[in-house]
PDB file of C-alpha atoms in Angstrom:
ATOM      1  CA  UNK Y 585     116.028  44.970 111.504  1.00 43.00           C
ATOM      2  CA  UNK Y 586     114.742  47.376 114.233  1.00 47.00           C
ATOM      3  CA  UNK Y 587     112.272  45.935 116.746  1.00 47.00           C
ATOM      4  CA  UNK Y 588     108.925  47.400 117.851  1.00 42.00           C
ATOM      5  CA  UNK Y 589     110.504  49.297 120.748  1.00 39.00           C
ATOM      6  CA  UNK Y 590     112.875  51.074 118.368  1.00 40.00           C
ATOM      7  CA  UNK Y 591     109.934  52.109 116.175  1.00 39.00           C
ATOM      8  CA  UNK Y 592     108.066  53.495 119.207  1.00 40.00           C
ATOM      9  CA  UNK Y 593     111.101  55.551 120.277  1.00 40.00           C
ATOM     10  CA  UNK Y 594     111.455  56.938 116.772  1.00 40.00           C
ATOM     11  CA  UNK Y 595     107.760  57.862 116.596  1.00 41.00           C
ATOM     12  CA  UNK Y 596     107.891  59.552 120.005  1.00 39.00           C
ATOM     13  CA  UNK Y 597     110.948  61.582 118.950  1.00 43.00           C
ATOM     14  CA  UNK Y 598     109.235  62.770 115.767  1.00 40.00           C
ATOM     15  CA  UNK Y 599     106.141  63.856 117.688  1.00 40.00           C
ATOM     16  CA  UNK Y 600     108.252  65.867 120.123  1.00 43.00           C
ATOM     17  CA  UNK Y 601     110.177  67.564 117.332  1.00 36.00           C
ATOM     18  CA  UNK Y 602     106.927  68.625 115.654  1.00 39.00           C
ATOM     19  CA  UNK Y 603     105.834  70.292 118.886  1.00 38.00           C
ATOM     20  CA  UNK Y 604     109.009  72.323 119.399  1.00 39.00           C
ATOM     21  CA  UNK Y 605     108.312  76.096 119.677  1.00 41.00           C
ATOM     22  CA  UNK Y 606     110.256  76.916 116.526  1.00 40.00           C
ATOM     23  CA  UNK Y 607     108.097  74.574 114.461  1.00 38.00           C
ATOM     24  CA  UNK Y 608     104.614  75.718 115.477  1.00 40.00           C
ATOM     25  CA  UNK Y 609     102.765  77.666 112.788  1.00 39.00           C
ATOM     26  CA  UNK Y 610     100.783  79.657 115.324  1.00 44.00           C
ATOM     27  CA  UNK Y 611     104.008  81.175 116.660  1.00 45.00           C
ATOM     28  CA  UNK Y 612     104.083  83.570 113.656  1.00 43.00           C
ATOM     29  CA  UNK Y 613     103.301  87.020 115.012  1.00 45.00           C
ATOM     30  CA  UNK Y 614     100.098  88.627 113.756  1.00 41.00           C
ATOM     31  CA  UNK Y 615     101.865  91.882 112.918  1.00 42.00           C
ATOM     32  CA  UNK Y 616     104.245  89.985 110.635  1.00 46.00           C
ATOM     33  CA  UNK Y 617     101.233  88.929 108.539  1.00 52.00           C
ATOM     34  CA  UNK Y 618      99.815  92.441 108.087  1.00 64.00           C
ATOM     35  CA  UNK Y 619     100.044  94.004 104.627  1.00 81.00           C
ATOM     36  CA  UNK Y 620     102.607  96.803 104.548  1.00 94.00           C
ATOM     37  CA  UNK Y 621     101.252 100.358 104.825  1.00 98.00           C
ATOM     38  CA  UNK Y 622     101.515 102.043 101.420  1.00 98.00           C
ATOM     39  CA  UNK Y 623     102.518 105.552 100.446  1.00 98.00           C
ATOM     40  CA  UNK Y 624     101.391 106.110  96.874  1.00 98.00           C
ATOM     41  CA  UNK Y 625     102.504 109.231  95.040  1.00 98.00           C
ATOM     42  CA  UNK Y 626     101.245 110.478  91.681  1.00 98.00           C
ATOM     43  CA  UNK Y 627     103.400 112.466  89.263  1.00 98.00           C
ATOM     44  CA  UNK Y 628     102.074 114.327  86.228  1.00 98.00           C
ATOM     45  CA  UNK Y 629     104.367 113.177  83.418  1.00 98.00           C
ATOM     46  CA  UNK Y 630     103.359 116.062  81.148  1.00 96.00           C
ATOM     47  CA  UNK Y 631     105.423 118.608  83.098  1.00 95.00           C
ATOM     48  CA  UNK Y 632     108.277 119.995  80.979  1.00 93.00           C
ATOM     49  CA  UNK Y 633     110.789 119.506  83.821  1.00 95.00           C
ATOM     50  CA  UNK Y 634     109.330 116.324  85.280  1.00 98.00           C
ATOM     51  CA  UNK Y 635     112.514 114.213  85.273  1.00 98.00           C
ATOM     52  CA  UNK Y 636     114.639 116.933  86.894  1.00 98.00           C
ATOM     53  CA  UNK Y 637     111.922 117.660  89.450  1.00 97.00           C
ATOM     54  CA  UNK Y 638     111.380 113.982  90.256  1.00 98.00           C
ATOM     55  CA  UNK Y 639     115.087 113.633  90.996  1.00 97.00           C
ATOM     56  CA  UNK Y 640     114.503 115.820  94.072  1.00 96.00           C
ATOM     57  CA  UNK Y 641     111.954 113.388  95.570  1.00 97.00           C
ATOM     58  CA  UNK Y 642     113.077 111.276  98.508  1.00 98.00           C
ATOM     59  CA  UNK Y 643     111.879 107.955  97.110  1.00 98.00           C
ATOM     60  CA  UNK Y 644     112.624 106.222 100.412  1.00 98.00           C
ATOM     61  CA  UNK Y 645     109.432 107.861 101.712  1.00 98.00           C
ATOM     62  CA  UNK Y 646     107.083 106.268  99.167  1.00 98.00           C
ATOM     63  CA  UNK Y 647     106.259 102.688  98.234  1.00 98.00           C
ATOM     64  CA  UNK Y 648     104.462 103.223  94.913  1.00 98.00           C
ATOM     65  CA  UNK Y 649     104.787 105.809  92.146  1.00 98.00           C
ATOM     66  CA  UNK Y 650     101.869 106.358  89.747  1.00 99.00           C
ATOM     67  CA  UNK Y 651     102.696 108.055  86.449  1.00 98.00           C
ATOM     68  CA  UNK Y 652      99.750 110.107  85.222  1.00 98.00           C
ATOM     69  CA  UNK Y 653      98.659 109.803  82.577  1.00 98.00           C
ATOM     70  CA  UNK Y 654      99.543 107.212  79.946  1.00 98.00           C
ATOM     71  CA  UNK Y 655      96.627 107.289  77.512  1.00 97.00           C
ATOM     72  CA  UNK Y 656      96.079 105.937  73.996  1.00 96.00           C
ATOM     73  CA  UNK Y 657      95.755 107.955  70.835  1.00 95.00           C
ATOM     74  CA  UNK Y 658      92.479 108.006  68.912  1.00 95.00           C
ATOM     75  CA  UNK Y 659      93.443 104.725  67.234  1.00 93.00           C
ATOM     76  CA  UNK Y 660      93.857 102.997  70.612  1.00 92.00           C
ATOM     77  CA  UNK Y 661      97.646 102.851  70.421  1.00 92.00           C
ATOM     78  CA  UNK Y 662     100.129 103.862  73.109  1.00 96.00           C
ATOM     79  CA  UNK Y 663     103.072 105.929  71.878  1.00 96.00           C
ATOM     80  CA  UNK Y 664     106.428 105.297  73.539  1.00 98.00           C
ATOM     81  CA  UNK Y 665     107.386 108.082  75.960  1.00 98.00           C
ATOM     82  CA  UNK Y 666     111.100 108.346  76.912  1.00 98.00           C
ATOM     83  CA  UNK Y 667     110.155 110.316  80.047  1.00 98.00           C
ATOM     84  CA  UNK Y 668     108.249 107.319  81.422  1.00 98.00           C
ATOM     85  CA  UNK Y 669     111.280 105.063  80.935  1.00 98.00           C
ATOM     86  CA  UNK Y 670     113.465 107.537  82.850  1.00 98.00           C
ATOM     87  CA  UNK Y 671     111.020 107.854  85.752  1.00 98.00           C
ATOM     88  CA  UNK Y 672     110.588 104.086  85.998  1.00 98.00           C
ATOM     89  CA  UNK Y 673     114.343 103.582  86.120  1.00 98.00           C
ATOM     90  CA  UNK Y 674     114.698 106.282  88.772  1.00 98.00           C
ATOM     91  CA  UNK Y 675     111.999 104.814  91.042  1.00 98.00           C
ATOM     92  CA  UNK Y 676     113.077 101.203  90.583  1.00 98.00           C
ATOM     93  CA  UNK Y 677     116.601 102.158  91.632  1.00 98.00           C
ATOM     94  CA  UNK Y 678     115.052 103.123  94.980  1.00 98.00           C
ATOM     95  CA  UNK Y 679     112.988  99.896  95.179  1.00 98.00           C
ATOM     96  CA  UNK Y 680     109.735 101.775  94.561  1.00 98.00           C
ATOM     97  CA  UNK Y 681     107.009 100.032  92.575  1.00 98.00           C
ATOM     98  CA  UNK Y 682     105.798 101.958  89.530  1.00 98.00           C
ATOM     99  CA  UNK Y 683     102.386 101.940  87.864  1.00 99.00           C
ATOM    100  CA  UNK Y 684     101.186 103.714  84.749  1.00 98.00           C
ATOM    101  CA  UNK Y 685      97.899 105.486  85.416  1.00 98.00           C
ATOM    102  CA  UNK Y 686      95.305 105.628  82.649  1.00 98.00           C
ATOM    103  CA  UNK Y 687      92.337 107.950  82.257  1.00 97.00           C
ATOM    104  CA  UNK Y 688      92.195 110.982  84.527  1.00 97.00           C
ATOM    105  CA  UNK Y 689      89.738 113.783  85.103  1.00 93.00           C
ATOM    106  CA  UNK Y 690      90.324 115.140  81.586  1.00 92.00           C
ATOM    107  CA  UNK Y 691      90.073 111.802  79.826  1.00 93.00           C
ATOM    108  CA  UNK Y 692      90.114 111.861  76.001  1.00 91.00           C
ATOM    109  CA  UNK Y 693      86.548 111.593  74.694  1.00 91.00           C
ATOM    110  CA  UNK Y 694      87.362 108.559  72.560  1.00 95.00           C
ATOM    111  CA  UNK Y 695      88.832 106.572  75.488  1.00 96.00           C
ATOM    112  CA  UNK Y 696      85.561 104.962  76.566  1.00 96.00           C
ATOM    113  CA  UNK Y 697      84.967 103.626  73.051  1.00 96.00           C
ATOM    114  CA  UNK Y 698      87.743 101.128  73.646  1.00 97.00           C
ATOM    115  CA  UNK Y 699      85.968  99.616  76.641  1.00 97.00           C
ATOM    116  CA  UNK Y 700      83.102  98.377  74.466  1.00 98.00           C
ATOM    117  CA  UNK Y 701      82.713  94.681  73.644  1.00 98.00           C
ATOM    118  CA  UNK Y 702      83.982  94.945  70.070  1.00 97.00           C
ATOM    119  CA  UNK Y 703      87.194  96.805  70.989  1.00 97.00           C
ATOM    120  CA  UNK Y 704      87.964  95.741  74.564  1.00 98.00           C
ATOM    121  CA  UNK Y 705      90.172  92.704  73.945  1.00 98.00           C
ATOM    122  CA  UNK Y 706      92.488  94.486  71.508  1.00 97.00           C
ATOM    123  CA  UNK Y 707      92.657  97.540  73.768  1.00 97.00           C
ATOM    124  CA  UNK Y 708      93.581  95.455  76.813  1.00 98.00           C
ATOM    125  CA  UNK Y 709      96.363  93.771  74.837  1.00 97.00           C
ATOM    126  CA  UNK Y 710      97.655  97.164  73.698  1.00 97.00           C
ATOM    127  CA  UNK Y 711      97.585  98.415  77.285  1.00 97.00           C
ATOM    128  CA  UNK Y 712      99.400  95.332  78.564  1.00 98.00           C
ATOM    129  CA  UNK Y 713     102.018  95.741  75.828  1.00 97.00           C
ATOM    130  CA  UNK Y 714     102.592  99.326  76.976  1.00 98.00           C
ATOM    131  CA  UNK Y 715     103.030  98.212  80.599  1.00 98.00           C
ATOM    132  CA  UNK Y 716     105.491  95.543  79.456  1.00 98.00           C
ATOM    133  CA  UNK Y 717     107.391  98.034  77.321  1.00 98.00           C
ATOM    134  CA  UNK Y 718     107.840 100.398  80.280  1.00 98.00           C
ATOM    135  CA  UNK Y 719     108.669  97.512  82.660  1.00 98.00           C
ATOM    136  CA  UNK Y 720     106.241  98.835  85.250  1.00 98.00           C
ATOM    137  CA  UNK Y 721     104.792  96.904  88.159  1.00 98.00           C
ATOM    138  CA  UNK Y 722     101.166  97.493  87.317  1.00 98.00           C
ATOM    139  CA  UNK Y 723      98.372  99.657  85.956  1.00 98.00           C
ATOM    140  CA  UNK Y 724      96.242 102.199  87.802  1.00 99.00           C
ATOM    141  CA  UNK Y 725      92.743 102.780  86.378  1.00 98.00           C
ATOM    142  CA  UNK Y 726      91.537 106.344  86.922  1.00 98.00           C
ATOM    143  CA  UNK Y 727      88.199 106.387  85.124  1.00 97.00           C
ATOM    144  CA  UNK Y 728      85.764 108.935  86.508  1.00 96.00           C
ATOM    145  CA  UNK Y 729      82.164 110.076  86.097  1.00 94.00           C
ATOM    146  CA  UNK Y 730      80.502 108.906  82.882  1.00 94.00           C
ATOM    147  CA  UNK Y 731      83.578 106.818  82.001  1.00 96.00           C
ATOM    148  CA  UNK Y 732      82.367 104.320  84.608  1.00 97.00           C
ATOM    149  CA  UNK Y 733      79.869 102.915  82.149  1.00 96.00           C
ATOM    150  CA  UNK Y 734      78.226  99.582  81.373  1.00 97.00           C
ATOM    151  CA  UNK Y 735      81.515  98.214  80.054  1.00 98.00           C
ATOM    152  CA  UNK Y 736      83.635  99.195  83.053  1.00 98.00           C
ATOM    153  CA  UNK Y 737      83.352  95.911  84.985  1.00 98.00           C
ATOM    154  CA  UNK Y 738      84.101  93.763  81.930  1.00 98.00           C
ATOM    155  CA  UNK Y 739      87.123  95.929  81.106  1.00 98.00           C
ATOM    156  CA  UNK Y 740      88.496  95.702  84.649  1.00 98.00           C
ATOM    157  CA  UNK Y 741      87.992  91.930  84.734  1.00 98.00           C
ATOM    158  CA  UNK Y 742      89.748  91.428  81.399  1.00 98.00           C
ATOM    159  CA  UNK Y 743      92.646  93.655  82.458  1.00 98.00           C
ATOM    160  CA  UNK Y 744      92.885  91.888  85.830  1.00 98.00           C
ATOM    161  CA  UNK Y 745      93.312  88.504  84.140  1.00 98.00           C
ATOM    162  CA  UNK Y 746      96.249  89.827  82.116  1.00 98.00           C
ATOM    163  CA  UNK Y 747      97.846  91.557  85.101  1.00 98.00           C
ATOM    164  CA  UNK Y 748      97.645  88.515  87.355  1.00 98.00           C
ATOM    165  CA  UNK Y 749      99.191  86.299  84.665  1.00 98.00           C
ATOM    166  CA  UNK Y 750     102.164  88.650  84.691  1.00 98.00           C
ATOM    167  CA  UNK Y 751     102.248  89.059  88.497  1.00 98.00           C
ATOM    168  CA  UNK Y 752     101.505  92.790  88.166  1.00 98.00           C
ATOM    169  CA  UNK Y 753      99.273  95.094  90.204  1.00 98.00           C
ATOM    170  CA  UNK Y 754      95.903  96.475  89.182  1.00 98.00           C
ATOM    171  CA  UNK Y 755      94.668  99.479  91.186  1.00 98.00           C
ATOM    172  CA  UNK Y 756      92.062 102.210  90.809  1.00 98.00           C
ATOM    173  CA  UNK Y 757      91.499 105.838  91.677  1.00 98.00           C
ATOM    174  CA  UNK Y 758      87.976 106.361  93.027  1.00 98.00           C
ATOM    175  CA  UNK Y 759      85.857 109.186  94.415  1.00 98.00           C
ATOM    176  CA  UNK Y 760      82.897 108.856  96.755  1.00 97.00           C
ATOM    177  CA  UNK Y 761      80.865 111.433  94.835  1.00 97.00           C
ATOM    178  CA  UNK Y 762      80.242 108.831  92.133  1.00 95.00           C
ATOM    179  CA  UNK Y 763      80.878 105.779  94.289  1.00 96.00           C
ATOM    180  CA  UNK Y 764      77.557 104.167  93.442  1.00 95.00           C
ATOM    181  CA  UNK Y 765      78.620 103.950  89.803  1.00 96.00           C
ATOM    182  CA  UNK Y 766      81.367 101.445  90.651  1.00 96.00           C
ATOM    183  CA  UNK Y 767      80.026  97.879  90.423  1.00 94.00           C
ATOM    184  CA  UNK Y 768      80.958  95.622  93.335  1.00 92.00           C
ATOM    185  CA  UNK Y 769      82.056  92.926  90.901  1.00 91.00           C
ATOM    186  CA  UNK Y 770      84.613  95.369  89.463  1.00 95.00           C
ATOM    187  CA  UNK Y 771      86.064  96.494  92.790  1.00 95.00           C
ATOM    188  CA  UNK Y 772      87.025  92.943  93.724  1.00 95.00           C
ATOM    189  CA  UNK Y 773      89.640  92.839  90.968  1.00 97.00           C
ATOM    190  CA  UNK Y 774      91.733  95.722  92.312  1.00 98.00           C
ATOM    191  CA  UNK Y 775      94.711  95.071  94.566  1.00 97.00           C
ATOM    192  CA  UNK Y 776      93.944  98.387  96.262  1.00 98.00           C
ATOM    193  CA  UNK Y 777      92.003 101.584  95.601  1.00 98.00           C
ATOM    194  CA  UNK Y 778      93.235 105.166  95.870  1.00 98.00           C
ATOM    195  CA  UNK Y 779      90.437 107.240  97.402  1.00 98.00           C
ATOM    196  CA  UNK Y 780      90.464 110.775  95.973  1.00 98.00           C
ATOM    197  CA  UNK Y 781      89.401 112.473  99.201  1.00 98.00           C
ATOM    198  CA  UNK Y 782      89.652 116.006  97.847  1.00 98.00           C
ATOM    199  CA  UNK Y 783      87.992 118.365  95.333  1.00 98.00           C
ATOM    200  CA  UNK Y 784      84.810 118.592  97.373  1.00 98.00           C
ATOM    201  CA  UNK Y 785      84.601 122.009  95.747  1.00 98.00           C
ATOM    202  CA  UNK Y 786      86.864 124.095  93.557  1.00 98.00           C
ATOM    203  CA  UNK Y 787      87.177 126.653  90.766  1.00 97.00           C
ATOM    204  CA  UNK Y 788      84.460 124.850  88.784  1.00 97.00           C
ATOM    205  CA  UNK Y 789      81.989 125.809  91.538  1.00 97.00           C
ATOM    206  CA  UNK Y 790      82.903 129.392  92.579  1.00 97.00           C
ATOM    207  CA  UNK Y 791      79.681 129.927  94.524  1.00 96.00           C
ATOM    208  CA  UNK Y 792      80.583 127.060  96.869  1.00 97.00           C
ATOM    209  CA  UNK Y 793      83.611 128.562  98.584  1.00 97.00           C
ATOM    210  CA  UNK Y 794      85.266 126.598 101.367  1.00 98.00           C
ATOM    211  CA  UNK Y 795      87.668 123.755 102.168  1.00 98.00           C
ATOM    212  CA  UNK Y 796      87.943 121.206  99.372  1.00 98.00           C
ATOM    213  CA  UNK Y 797      89.542 118.480 101.479  1.00 98.00           C
ATOM    214  CA  UNK Y 798      88.549 118.779 105.152  1.00 98.00           C
ATOM    215  CA  UNK Y 799      89.366 116.106 107.728  1.00 98.00           C
ATOM    216  CA  UNK Y 800      85.728 114.998 108.065  1.00 98.00           C
ATOM    217  CA  UNK Y 801      85.669 114.248 104.339  1.00 98.00           C
ATOM    218  CA  UNK Y 802      88.515 111.774 104.875  1.00 98.00           C
ATOM    219  CA  UNK Y 803      86.586 110.152 107.743  1.00 98.00           C
ATOM    220  CA  UNK Y 804      83.436 109.819 105.649  1.00 98.00           C
ATOM    221  CA  UNK Y 805      85.245 108.587 102.545  1.00 98.00           C
ATOM    222  CA  UNK Y 806      87.056 105.836 104.441  1.00 98.00           C
ATOM    223  CA  UNK Y 807      83.792 104.796 106.074  1.00 97.00           C
ATOM    224  CA  UNK Y 808      82.027 104.601 102.713  1.00 97.00           C
ATOM    225  CA  UNK Y 809      84.692 102.567 100.939  1.00 97.00           C
ATOM    226  CA  UNK Y 810      85.154 100.362 103.975  1.00 97.00           C
ATOM    227  CA  UNK Y 811      81.562  99.302 103.371  1.00 94.00           C
ATOM    228  CA  UNK Y 812      82.496  98.431  99.795  1.00 92.00           C
ATOM    229  CA  UNK Y 813      85.712  96.533 100.584  1.00 78.00           C
ATOM    230  CA  UNK Y 814      86.226  93.546 102.891  1.00 72.00           C
ATOM    231  CA  UNK Y 815      89.826  94.440 103.646  1.00 90.00           C
ATOM    232  CA  UNK Y 816      90.912  97.817 105.024  1.00 94.00           C
ATOM    233  CA  UNK Y 817      94.438  97.230 103.684  1.00 96.00           C
ATOM    234  CA  UNK Y 818      93.002  97.944 100.211  1.00 97.00           C
ATOM    235  CA  UNK Y 819      91.857 101.451 101.214  1.00 98.00           C
ATOM    236  CA  UNK Y 820      94.443 104.129 100.383  1.00 98.00           C
ATOM    237  CA  UNK Y 821      93.437 107.610 101.590  1.00 98.00           C
ATOM    238  CA  UNK Y 822      94.183 110.399  99.140  1.00 98.00           C
ATOM    239  CA  UNK Y 823      95.441 113.795 100.321  1.00 99.00           C
ATOM    240  CA  UNK Y 824      96.037 116.996  98.305  1.00 99.00           C
ATOM    241  CA  UNK Y 825      99.321 118.842  97.949  1.00 99.00           C
ATOM    242  CA  UNK Y 826      97.551 121.917  96.546  1.00 98.00           C
ATOM    243  CA  UNK Y 827      94.904 124.468  97.436  1.00 98.00           C
ATOM    244  CA  UNK Y 828      91.944 126.278  95.898  1.00 98.00           C
ATOM    245  CA  UNK Y 829      91.243 129.964  96.389  1.00 98.00           C
ATOM    246  CA  UNK Y 830      87.905 131.784  96.391  1.00 98.00           C
ATOM    247  CA  UNK Y 831      87.507 135.540  96.131  1.00 97.00           C
ATOM    248  CA  UNK Y 832      84.974 138.227  95.367  1.00 96.00           C
ATOM    249  CA  UNK Y 833      83.028 138.243  92.095  1.00 95.00           C
ATOM    250  CA  UNK Y 834      83.529 134.472  91.662  1.00 95.00           C
ATOM    251  CA  UNK Y 835      87.292 134.836  91.287  1.00 96.00           C
ATOM    252  CA  UNK Y 836      89.012 131.499  91.874  1.00 97.00           C
ATOM    253  CA  UNK Y 837      92.531 130.138  91.677  1.00 97.00           C
ATOM    254  CA  UNK Y 838      94.675 127.127  92.530  1.00 98.00           C
ATOM    255  CA  UNK Y 839      98.192 126.909  93.933  1.00 98.00           C
ATOM    256  CA  UNK Y 840     100.590 124.096  94.850  1.00 98.00           C
ATOM    257  CA  UNK Y 841     101.364 123.730  98.546  1.00 98.00           C
ATOM    258  CA  UNK Y 842     104.955 124.796  97.887  1.00 98.00           C
ATOM    259  CA  UNK Y 843     103.839 128.155  96.470  1.00 98.00           C
ATOM    260  CA  UNK Y 844     101.409 128.773  99.327  1.00 98.00           C
ATOM    261  CA  UNK Y 845     103.935 128.357 102.109  1.00 98.00           C
ATOM    262  CA  UNK Y 846     106.612 130.181 100.149  1.00 98.00           C
ATOM    263  CA  UNK Y 847     104.418 133.282  99.902  1.00 97.00           C
ATOM    264  CA  UNK Y 848     102.959 133.274 103.424  1.00 97.00           C
ATOM    265  CA  UNK Y 849     105.049 132.709 106.547  1.00 97.00           C
ATOM    266  CA  UNK Y 850     103.639 130.055 108.873  1.00 97.00           C
ATOM    267  CA  UNK Y 851     101.070 128.885 106.306  1.00 98.00           C
ATOM    268  CA  UNK Y 852     102.308 125.307 106.671  1.00 98.00           C
ATOM    269  CA  UNK Y 853     100.650 125.138 110.108  1.00 98.00           C
ATOM    270  CA  UNK Y 854      97.198 126.192 108.890  1.00 98.00           C
ATOM    271  CA  UNK Y 855      94.568 125.032 106.399  1.00 98.00           C
ATOM    272  CA  UNK Y 856      93.679 128.427 104.964  1.00 98.00           C
ATOM    273  CA  UNK Y 857      95.189 131.850 104.423  1.00 98.00           C
ATOM    274  CA  UNK Y 858      93.841 135.171 103.222  1.00 98.00           C
ATOM    275  CA  UNK Y 859      95.789 136.303 100.174  1.00 96.00           C
ATOM    276  CA  UNK Y 860      96.771 139.853  99.351  1.00 93.00           C
ATOM    277  CA  UNK Y 861      93.721 140.438  97.158  1.00 93.00           C
ATOM    278  CA  UNK Y 862      91.354 139.144  99.860  1.00 96.00           C
ATOM    279  CA  UNK Y 863      90.952 135.749  98.255  1.00 97.00           C
ATOM    280  CA  UNK Y 864      90.874 132.847 100.751  1.00 98.00           C
ATOM    281  CA  UNK Y 865      93.067 129.873  99.866  1.00 98.00           C
ATOM    282  CA  UNK Y 866      92.035 126.485 101.301  1.00 98.00           C
ATOM    283  CA  UNK Y 867      94.504 123.589 101.498  1.00 98.00           C
ATOM    284  CA  UNK Y 868      95.876 120.973 103.929  1.00 98.00           C
ATOM    285  CA  UNK Y 869      98.699 122.108 106.196  1.00 98.00           C
ATOM    286  CA  UNK Y 870     101.004 119.916 108.253  1.00 98.00           C
ATOM    287  CA  UNK Y 871      98.669 119.326 111.252  1.00 98.00           C
ATOM    288  CA  UNK Y 872      95.785 118.132 109.055  1.00 98.00           C
ATOM    289  CA  UNK Y 873      98.069 115.979 106.894  1.00 99.00           C
ATOM    290  CA  UNK Y 874      99.434 114.355 110.046  1.00 98.00           C
ATOM    291  CA  UNK Y 875      95.931 113.742 111.399  1.00 98.00           C
ATOM    292  CA  UNK Y 876      94.830 112.208 108.111  1.00 99.00           C
ATOM    293  CA  UNK Y 877      97.869 109.935 108.071  1.00 98.00           C
ATOM    294  CA  UNK Y 878      97.051 108.763 111.609  1.00 98.00           C
ATOM    295  CA  UNK Y 879      93.482 108.134 110.459  1.00 98.00           C
ATOM    296  CA  UNK Y 880      94.698 106.088 107.489  1.00 98.00           C
ATOM    297  CA  UNK Y 881      96.920 104.033 109.778  1.00 98.00           C
ATOM    298  CA  UNK Y 882      93.888 103.223 111.891  1.00 98.00           C
ATOM    299  CA  UNK Y 883      91.182 102.805 109.250  1.00 97.00           C
ATOM    300  CA  UNK Y 884      93.008 102.081 105.998  1.00 98.00           C
ATOM    301  CA  UNK Y 885      96.068 100.636 104.347  1.00 98.00           C
ATOM    302  CA  UNK Y 886      97.930 103.643 103.088  1.00 98.00           C
ATOM    303  CA  UNK Y 887      98.166 107.277 102.002  1.00 98.00           C
ATOM    304  CA  UNK Y 888      97.932 108.534  98.418  1.00 99.00           C
ATOM    305  CA  UNK Y 889      99.304 111.903  97.283  1.00 99.00           C
ATOM    306  CA  UNK Y 890      98.172 114.156  94.463  1.00 98.00           C
ATOM    307  CA  UNK Y 891     100.654 115.378  93.445  1.00 98.00           C
ATOM    308  CA  UNK Y 892     104.224 114.772  94.625  1.00 98.00           C
ATOM    309  CA  UNK Y 893     105.860 117.614  92.740  1.00 98.00           C
ATOM    310  CA  UNK Y 894     103.626 120.177  94.463  1.00 98.00           C
ATOM    311  CA  UNK Y 895     105.377 119.538  97.781  1.00 98.00           C
ATOM    312  CA  UNK Y 896     107.779 121.867  99.601  1.00 98.00           C
ATOM    313  CA  UNK Y 897     111.345 120.963 100.601  1.00 96.00           C
ATOM    314  CA  UNK Y 898     112.857 120.459 104.043  1.00 97.00           C
ATOM    315  CA  UNK Y 899     110.966 120.397 107.329  1.00 97.00           C
ATOM    316  CA  UNK Y 900     107.804 121.837 105.758  1.00 98.00           C
ATOM    317  CA  UNK Y 901     107.521 118.932 103.302  1.00 98.00           C
ATOM    318  CA  UNK Y 902     104.129 117.238 103.609  1.00 98.00           C
ATOM    319  CA  UNK Y 903     105.658 113.963 102.411  1.00 98.00           C
ATOM    320  CA  UNK Y 904     108.243 114.117 105.193  1.00 98.00           C
ATOM    321  CA  UNK Y 905     105.536 114.722 107.778  1.00 98.00           C
ATOM    322  CA  UNK Y 906     103.500 111.814 106.420  1.00 98.00           C
ATOM    323  CA  UNK Y 907     106.583 109.611 106.650  1.00 98.00           C
ATOM    324  CA  UNK Y 908     107.284 110.753 110.222  1.00 98.00           C
ATOM    325  CA  UNK Y 909     103.792 109.726 111.348  1.00 98.00           C
ATOM    326  CA  UNK Y 910     104.045 106.338 109.657  1.00 98.00           C
ATOM    327  CA  UNK Y 911     107.385 105.608 111.305  1.00 96.00           C
ATOM    328  CA  UNK Y 912     106.327 106.628 114.831  1.00 91.00           C
TER     329      UNK Y 912
END
């Protein structure tokens, strides 16, 4: 049987081992604990050539793909869409997380009925079943304007419970213009929020011509939502891959970034161009996109893109320039 001296030697050895550099918890570097910076890209699944177009995306440059929009029919059911299955498979092959996005700016009028107390539980189960069917990694809630009603917080909470049980993400698309409508007790349930920092003006307001997504809007939007969220890693700054044009006699138009730079040499280095008919097209060129990405790195947790398939190829790609800034 060991004597007291043996016990003391053993105890001393154990204490020394516990103090070795490789065993100290505080040796973990702070940067290793930081949440990864996200690049979230939306795709409109209603495009006729969406699968072929998506195949041209360099998925190594994004972390999350949001498929917009997967909405119920008037009976609250979600029809199976083969296109969604194909896009999920494509993104997962590149280790990109995929979310189905519900709602949108042109939400079906009947959608909000399913948030009410008497329909919410069944609707949430139907939504969860759709997410399971598509084998996605989460759900993105893009409810805007009047759709953020008295039932919004209860809906988000109920959906969050189901998502967490399945280890899936729950995110939201938000805009500062109706930021006060979002209850604080709803925001806490989202893993992160995609800030729609664009559409300050547009074809719906032809008398208010000008930039729809200027840099100072991004600054102000991040500041506002920072005051609503305790963690900057949850703030994903949205940027547009399209422009709005304003001309005489209230003539307006919209164009994807790819079409703008294809028609006008050097347009990728500016934020506006005068078109052949005198209409002024406002958008975000490479310098502004880079500056916004740097801002998001400093003040937020990621960049969100509306919409990926509006990008240009090669060196003028906005996604490539976003990726270059992130990797600097």
